[in-house]
PDB file of C-alpha atoms in Angstrom:
ATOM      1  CA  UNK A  11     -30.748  91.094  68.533  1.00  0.00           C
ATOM      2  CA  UNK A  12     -32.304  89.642  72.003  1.00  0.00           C
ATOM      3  CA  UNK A  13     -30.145  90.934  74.606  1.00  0.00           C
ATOM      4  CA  UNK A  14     -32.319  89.657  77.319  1.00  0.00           C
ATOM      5  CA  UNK A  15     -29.999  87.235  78.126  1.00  0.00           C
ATOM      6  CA  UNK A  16     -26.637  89.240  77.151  1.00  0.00           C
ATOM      7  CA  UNK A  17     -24.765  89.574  80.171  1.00  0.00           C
ATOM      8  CA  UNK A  18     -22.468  92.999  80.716  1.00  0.00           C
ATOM      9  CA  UNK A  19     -19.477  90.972  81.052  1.00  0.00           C
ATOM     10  CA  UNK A  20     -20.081  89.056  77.663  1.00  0.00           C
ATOM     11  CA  UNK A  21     -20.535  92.168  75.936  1.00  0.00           C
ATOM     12  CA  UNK A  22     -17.097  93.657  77.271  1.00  0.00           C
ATOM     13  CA  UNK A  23     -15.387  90.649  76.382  1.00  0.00           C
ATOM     14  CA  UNK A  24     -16.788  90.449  73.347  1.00  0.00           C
ATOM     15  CA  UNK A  25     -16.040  94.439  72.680  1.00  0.00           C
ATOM     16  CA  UNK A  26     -12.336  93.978  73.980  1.00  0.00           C
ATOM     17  CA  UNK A  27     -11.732  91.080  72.184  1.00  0.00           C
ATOM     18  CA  UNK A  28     -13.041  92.661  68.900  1.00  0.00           C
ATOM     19  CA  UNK A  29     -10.961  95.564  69.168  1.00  0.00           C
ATOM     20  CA  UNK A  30      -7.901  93.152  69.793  1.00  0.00           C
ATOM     21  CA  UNK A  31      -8.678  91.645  66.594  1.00  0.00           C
ATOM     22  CA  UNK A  32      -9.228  94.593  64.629  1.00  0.00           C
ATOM     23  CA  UNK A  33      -6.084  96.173  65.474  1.00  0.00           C
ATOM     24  CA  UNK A  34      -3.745  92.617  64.892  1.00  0.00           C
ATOM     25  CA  UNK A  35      -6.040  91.811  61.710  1.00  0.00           C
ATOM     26  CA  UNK A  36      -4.158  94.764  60.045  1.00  0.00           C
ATOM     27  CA  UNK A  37      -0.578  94.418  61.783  1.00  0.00           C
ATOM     28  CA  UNK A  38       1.956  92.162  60.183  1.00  0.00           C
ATOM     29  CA  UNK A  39       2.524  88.547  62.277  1.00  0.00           C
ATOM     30  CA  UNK A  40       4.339  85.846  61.984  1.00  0.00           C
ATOM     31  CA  UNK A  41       1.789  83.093  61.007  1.00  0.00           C
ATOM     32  CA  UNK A  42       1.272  80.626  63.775  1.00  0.00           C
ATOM     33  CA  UNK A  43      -1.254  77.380  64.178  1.00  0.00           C
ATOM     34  CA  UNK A  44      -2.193  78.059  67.913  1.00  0.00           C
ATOM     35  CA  UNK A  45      -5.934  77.742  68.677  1.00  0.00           C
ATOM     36  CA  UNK A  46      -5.719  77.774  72.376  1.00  0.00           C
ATOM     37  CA  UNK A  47      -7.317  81.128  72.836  1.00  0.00           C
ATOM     38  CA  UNK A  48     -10.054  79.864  70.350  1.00  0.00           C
ATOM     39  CA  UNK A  49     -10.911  76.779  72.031  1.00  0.00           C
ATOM     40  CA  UNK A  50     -11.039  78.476  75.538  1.00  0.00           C
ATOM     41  CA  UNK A  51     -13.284  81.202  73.660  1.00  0.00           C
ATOM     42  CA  UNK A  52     -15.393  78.646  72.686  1.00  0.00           C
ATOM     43  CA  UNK A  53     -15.685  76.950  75.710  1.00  0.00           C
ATOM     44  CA  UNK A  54     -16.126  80.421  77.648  1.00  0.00           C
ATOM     45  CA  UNK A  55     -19.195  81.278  74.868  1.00  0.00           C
ATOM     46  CA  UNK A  56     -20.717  77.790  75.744  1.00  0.00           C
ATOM     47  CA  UNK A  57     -20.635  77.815  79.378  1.00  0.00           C
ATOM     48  CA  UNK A  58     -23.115  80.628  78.605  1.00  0.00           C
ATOM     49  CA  UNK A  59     -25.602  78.543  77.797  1.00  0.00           C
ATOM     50  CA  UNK A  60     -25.730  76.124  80.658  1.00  0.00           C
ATOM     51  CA  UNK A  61     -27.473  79.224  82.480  1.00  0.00           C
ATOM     52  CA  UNK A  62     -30.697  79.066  80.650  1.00  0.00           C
ATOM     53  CA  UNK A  63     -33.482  77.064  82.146  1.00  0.00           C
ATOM     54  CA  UNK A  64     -35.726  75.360  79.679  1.00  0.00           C
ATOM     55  CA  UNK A  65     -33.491  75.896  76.696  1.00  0.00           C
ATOM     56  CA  UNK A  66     -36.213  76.175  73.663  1.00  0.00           C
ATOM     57  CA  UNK A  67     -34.929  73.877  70.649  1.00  0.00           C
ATOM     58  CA  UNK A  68     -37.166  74.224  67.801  1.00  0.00           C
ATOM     59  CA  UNK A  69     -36.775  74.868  64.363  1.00  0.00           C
ATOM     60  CA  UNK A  70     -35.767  77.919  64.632  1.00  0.00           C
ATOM     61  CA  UNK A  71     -32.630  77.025  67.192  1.00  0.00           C
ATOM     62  CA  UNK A  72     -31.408  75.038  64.136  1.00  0.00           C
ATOM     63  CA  UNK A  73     -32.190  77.566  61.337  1.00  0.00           C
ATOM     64  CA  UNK A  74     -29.739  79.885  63.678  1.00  0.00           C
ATOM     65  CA  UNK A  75     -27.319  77.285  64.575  1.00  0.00           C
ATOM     66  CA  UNK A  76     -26.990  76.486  60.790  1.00  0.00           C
ATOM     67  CA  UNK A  77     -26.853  79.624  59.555  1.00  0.00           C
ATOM     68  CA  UNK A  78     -24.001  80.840  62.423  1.00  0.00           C
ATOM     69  CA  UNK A  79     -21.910  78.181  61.420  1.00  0.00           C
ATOM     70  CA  UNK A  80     -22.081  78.980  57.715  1.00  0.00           C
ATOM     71  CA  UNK A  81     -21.136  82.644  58.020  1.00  0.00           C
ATOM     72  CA  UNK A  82     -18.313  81.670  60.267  1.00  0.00           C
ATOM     73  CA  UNK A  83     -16.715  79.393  57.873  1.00  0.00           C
ATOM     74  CA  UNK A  84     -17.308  81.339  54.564  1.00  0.00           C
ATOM     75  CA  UNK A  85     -16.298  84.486  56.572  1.00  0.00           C
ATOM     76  CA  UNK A  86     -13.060  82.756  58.066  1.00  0.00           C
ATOM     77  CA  UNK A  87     -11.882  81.366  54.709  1.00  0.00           C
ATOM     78  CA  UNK A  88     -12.536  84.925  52.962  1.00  0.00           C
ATOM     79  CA  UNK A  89     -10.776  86.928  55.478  1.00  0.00           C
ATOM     80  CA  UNK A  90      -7.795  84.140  55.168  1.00  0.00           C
ATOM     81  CA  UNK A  91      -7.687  84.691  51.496  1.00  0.00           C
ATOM     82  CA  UNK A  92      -8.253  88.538  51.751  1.00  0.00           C
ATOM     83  CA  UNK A  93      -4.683  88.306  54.068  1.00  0.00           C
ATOM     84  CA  UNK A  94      -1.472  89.231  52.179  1.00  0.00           C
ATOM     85  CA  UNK A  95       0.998  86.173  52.837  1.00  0.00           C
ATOM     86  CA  UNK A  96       4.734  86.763  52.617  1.00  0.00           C
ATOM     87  CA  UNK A  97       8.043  86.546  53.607  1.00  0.00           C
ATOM     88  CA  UNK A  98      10.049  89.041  55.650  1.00  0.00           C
ATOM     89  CA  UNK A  99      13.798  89.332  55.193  1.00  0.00           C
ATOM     90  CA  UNK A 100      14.773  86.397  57.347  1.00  0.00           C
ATOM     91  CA  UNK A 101      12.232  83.766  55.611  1.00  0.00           C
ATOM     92  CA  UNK A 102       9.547  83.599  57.924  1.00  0.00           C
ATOM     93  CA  UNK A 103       6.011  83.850  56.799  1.00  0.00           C
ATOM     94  CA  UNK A 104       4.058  86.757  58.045  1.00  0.00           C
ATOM     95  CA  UNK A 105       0.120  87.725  57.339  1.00  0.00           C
ATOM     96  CA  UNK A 106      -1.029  91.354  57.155  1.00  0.00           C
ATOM     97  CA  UNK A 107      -5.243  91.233  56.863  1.00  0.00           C
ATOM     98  CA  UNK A 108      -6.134  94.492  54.345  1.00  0.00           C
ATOM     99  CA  UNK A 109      -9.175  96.983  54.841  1.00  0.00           C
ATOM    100  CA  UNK A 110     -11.207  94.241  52.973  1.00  0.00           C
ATOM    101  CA  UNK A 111     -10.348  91.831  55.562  1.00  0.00           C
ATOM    102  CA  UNK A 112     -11.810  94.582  58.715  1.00  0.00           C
ATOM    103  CA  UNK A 113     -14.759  94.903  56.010  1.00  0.00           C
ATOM    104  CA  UNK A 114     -15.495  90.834  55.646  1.00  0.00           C
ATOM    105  CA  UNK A 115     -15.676  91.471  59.722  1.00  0.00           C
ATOM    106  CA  UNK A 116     -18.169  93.924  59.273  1.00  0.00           C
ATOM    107  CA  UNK A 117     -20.359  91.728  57.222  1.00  0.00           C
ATOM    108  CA  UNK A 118     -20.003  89.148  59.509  1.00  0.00           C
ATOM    109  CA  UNK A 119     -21.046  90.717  62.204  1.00  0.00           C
ATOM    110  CA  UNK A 120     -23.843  92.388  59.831  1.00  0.00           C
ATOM    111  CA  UNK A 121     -25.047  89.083  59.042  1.00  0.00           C
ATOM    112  CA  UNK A 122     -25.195  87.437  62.405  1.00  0.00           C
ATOM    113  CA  UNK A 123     -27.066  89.901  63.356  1.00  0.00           C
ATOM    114  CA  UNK A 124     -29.523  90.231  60.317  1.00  0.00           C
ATOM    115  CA  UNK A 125     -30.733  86.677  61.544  1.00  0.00           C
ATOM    116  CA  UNK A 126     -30.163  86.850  65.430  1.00  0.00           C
ATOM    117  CA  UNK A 127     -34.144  87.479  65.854  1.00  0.00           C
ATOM    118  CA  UNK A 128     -34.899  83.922  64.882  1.00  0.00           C
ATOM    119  CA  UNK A 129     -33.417  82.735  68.108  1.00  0.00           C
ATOM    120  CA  UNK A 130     -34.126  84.405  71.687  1.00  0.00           C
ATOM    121  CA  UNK A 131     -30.627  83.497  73.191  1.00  0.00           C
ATOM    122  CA  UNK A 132     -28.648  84.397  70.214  1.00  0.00           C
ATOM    123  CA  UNK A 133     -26.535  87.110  71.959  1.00  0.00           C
ATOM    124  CA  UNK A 134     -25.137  83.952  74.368  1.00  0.00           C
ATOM    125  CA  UNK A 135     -23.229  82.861  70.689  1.00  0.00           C
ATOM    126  CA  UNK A 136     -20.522  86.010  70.704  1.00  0.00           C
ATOM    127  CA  UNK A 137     -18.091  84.541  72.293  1.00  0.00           C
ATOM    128  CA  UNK A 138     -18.610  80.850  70.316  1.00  0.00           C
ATOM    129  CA  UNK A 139     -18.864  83.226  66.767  1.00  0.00           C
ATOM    130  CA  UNK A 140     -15.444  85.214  67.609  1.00  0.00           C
ATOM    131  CA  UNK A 141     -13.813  81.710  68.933  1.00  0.00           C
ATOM    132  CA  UNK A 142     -14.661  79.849  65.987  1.00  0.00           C
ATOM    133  CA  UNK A 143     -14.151  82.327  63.496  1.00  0.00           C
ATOM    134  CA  UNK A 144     -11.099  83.079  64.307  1.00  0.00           C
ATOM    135  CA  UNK A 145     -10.018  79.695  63.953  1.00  0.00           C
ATOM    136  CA  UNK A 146     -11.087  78.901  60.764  1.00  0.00           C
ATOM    137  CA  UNK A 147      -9.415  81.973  59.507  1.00  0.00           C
ATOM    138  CA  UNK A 148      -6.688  81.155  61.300  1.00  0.00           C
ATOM    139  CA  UNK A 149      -6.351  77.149  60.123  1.00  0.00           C
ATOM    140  CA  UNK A 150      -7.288  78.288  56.558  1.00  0.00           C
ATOM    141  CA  UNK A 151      -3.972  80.954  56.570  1.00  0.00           C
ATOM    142  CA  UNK A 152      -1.931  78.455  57.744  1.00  0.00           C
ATOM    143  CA  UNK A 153      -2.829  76.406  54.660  1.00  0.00           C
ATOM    144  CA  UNK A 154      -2.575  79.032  52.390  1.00  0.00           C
ATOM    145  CA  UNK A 155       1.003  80.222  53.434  1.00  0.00           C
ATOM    146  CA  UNK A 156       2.339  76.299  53.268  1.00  0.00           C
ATOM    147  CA  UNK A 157       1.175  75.731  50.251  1.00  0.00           C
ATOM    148  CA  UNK A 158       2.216  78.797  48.873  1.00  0.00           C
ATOM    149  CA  UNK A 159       5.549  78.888  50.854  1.00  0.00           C
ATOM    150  CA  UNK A 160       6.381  74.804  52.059  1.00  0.00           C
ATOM    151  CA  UNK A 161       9.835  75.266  52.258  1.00  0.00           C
ATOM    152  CA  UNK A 162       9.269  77.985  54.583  1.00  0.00           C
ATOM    153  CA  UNK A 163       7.372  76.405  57.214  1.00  0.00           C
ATOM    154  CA  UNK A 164      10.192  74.701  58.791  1.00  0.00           C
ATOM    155  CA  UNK A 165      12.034  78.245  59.314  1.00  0.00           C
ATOM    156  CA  UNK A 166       8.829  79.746  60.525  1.00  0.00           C
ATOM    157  CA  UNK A 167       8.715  77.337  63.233  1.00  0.00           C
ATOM    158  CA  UNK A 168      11.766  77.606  64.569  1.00  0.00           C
ATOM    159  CA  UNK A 169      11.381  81.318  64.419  1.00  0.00           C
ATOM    160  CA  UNK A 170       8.499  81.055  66.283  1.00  0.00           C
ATOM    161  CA  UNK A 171      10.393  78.252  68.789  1.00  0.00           C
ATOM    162  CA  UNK A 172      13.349  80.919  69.349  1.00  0.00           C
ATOM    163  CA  UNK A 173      11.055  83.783  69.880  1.00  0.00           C
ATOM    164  CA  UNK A 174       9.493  81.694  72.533  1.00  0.00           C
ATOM    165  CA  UNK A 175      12.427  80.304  74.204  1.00  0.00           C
ATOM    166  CA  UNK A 176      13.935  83.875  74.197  1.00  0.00           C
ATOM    167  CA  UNK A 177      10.815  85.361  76.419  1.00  0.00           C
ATOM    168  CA  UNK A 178      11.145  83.032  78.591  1.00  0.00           C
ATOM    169  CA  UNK A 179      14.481  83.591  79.503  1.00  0.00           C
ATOM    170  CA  UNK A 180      13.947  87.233  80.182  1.00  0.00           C
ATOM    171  CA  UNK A 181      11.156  86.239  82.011  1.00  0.00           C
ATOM    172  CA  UNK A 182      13.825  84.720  84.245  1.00  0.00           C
ATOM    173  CA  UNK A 183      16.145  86.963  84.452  1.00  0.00           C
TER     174      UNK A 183
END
């Protein structure tokens, strides 16, 4: 990997933010559709690249950008369908990723790196690969679980309305 243009601060976001995910990728959750975090990763992971000067796009930018986007999307979907999916006791659907969702992580990150050589600022695409990732695993569980449990969605959601509502009154008390 080029790390000529990998800044400290990427790499400690990108670190903390992996360890984040490996520890809730194994934790049970209640399956929710937010991508705010995404989006704002992605956006951080672009802004990146407005600090190169004389941005090189050649064949090889596209080889890269194609084959980025193709291991995010297969690896997103995978580690969605590696997920367990269920109910708890009240109804609500909850995910729990398995060791062979940390592993399709692994080969993610194995693979973007197998082909990070054929572009020289492909350690400024962390941030974008974890962002958008993360939400195609996350839009592809939250297909999964409504097709496999519709008449649960509606009692997920409020769940996940009262369990808002109640932190923020005890954020006000």
């Amino acid at each position: 990997m080029n790390i000529d243009h990998l800044t400290i601060s990427n790499i400690l976001i990108a670190l903390i933010i992996l360890v984040f995910i490996v520890k809730r990728q194994l934790a049970i959750h209640v399956i929710n559709f937010k991508i705010k975090l995404y989006i704002i990763l992605i956006v951080v992971g672009l802004s990146q690249f407005t600090k190169i000067h004389n941005l090189d796009i050649n064949s090889n930018f596209y080889l890269f950008v194609t084959l980025s986007l193709l291991t995010v999307v297969i690896s997103g979907i995978l580690r969605a369908f590696s997920s367990r999916i269920f109910l708890n006791t009240e109804g609500v659907i909850v995910r729990q990723g398995t060791y062979l969702t940390l592993l399709l992580w692994l080969l993610t990150i194995s693979a973007k790196y197998s082909f990070s050589s054929l572009w020289q600022y492909s350690s400024l695409s962390i941030l974008v690969t974890l962002g958008l990732s993360l939400m195609v695993q996350r839009g592809t569980t939250w297909l999964l679980a409504s097709t496999k449990f519709p008449e649960n969605i509606t009692i997920t959601k409020q769940f996940l309305i009262d369990a808002k509502r109640k932190n923020k009154s005890s954020v006000l008390r």
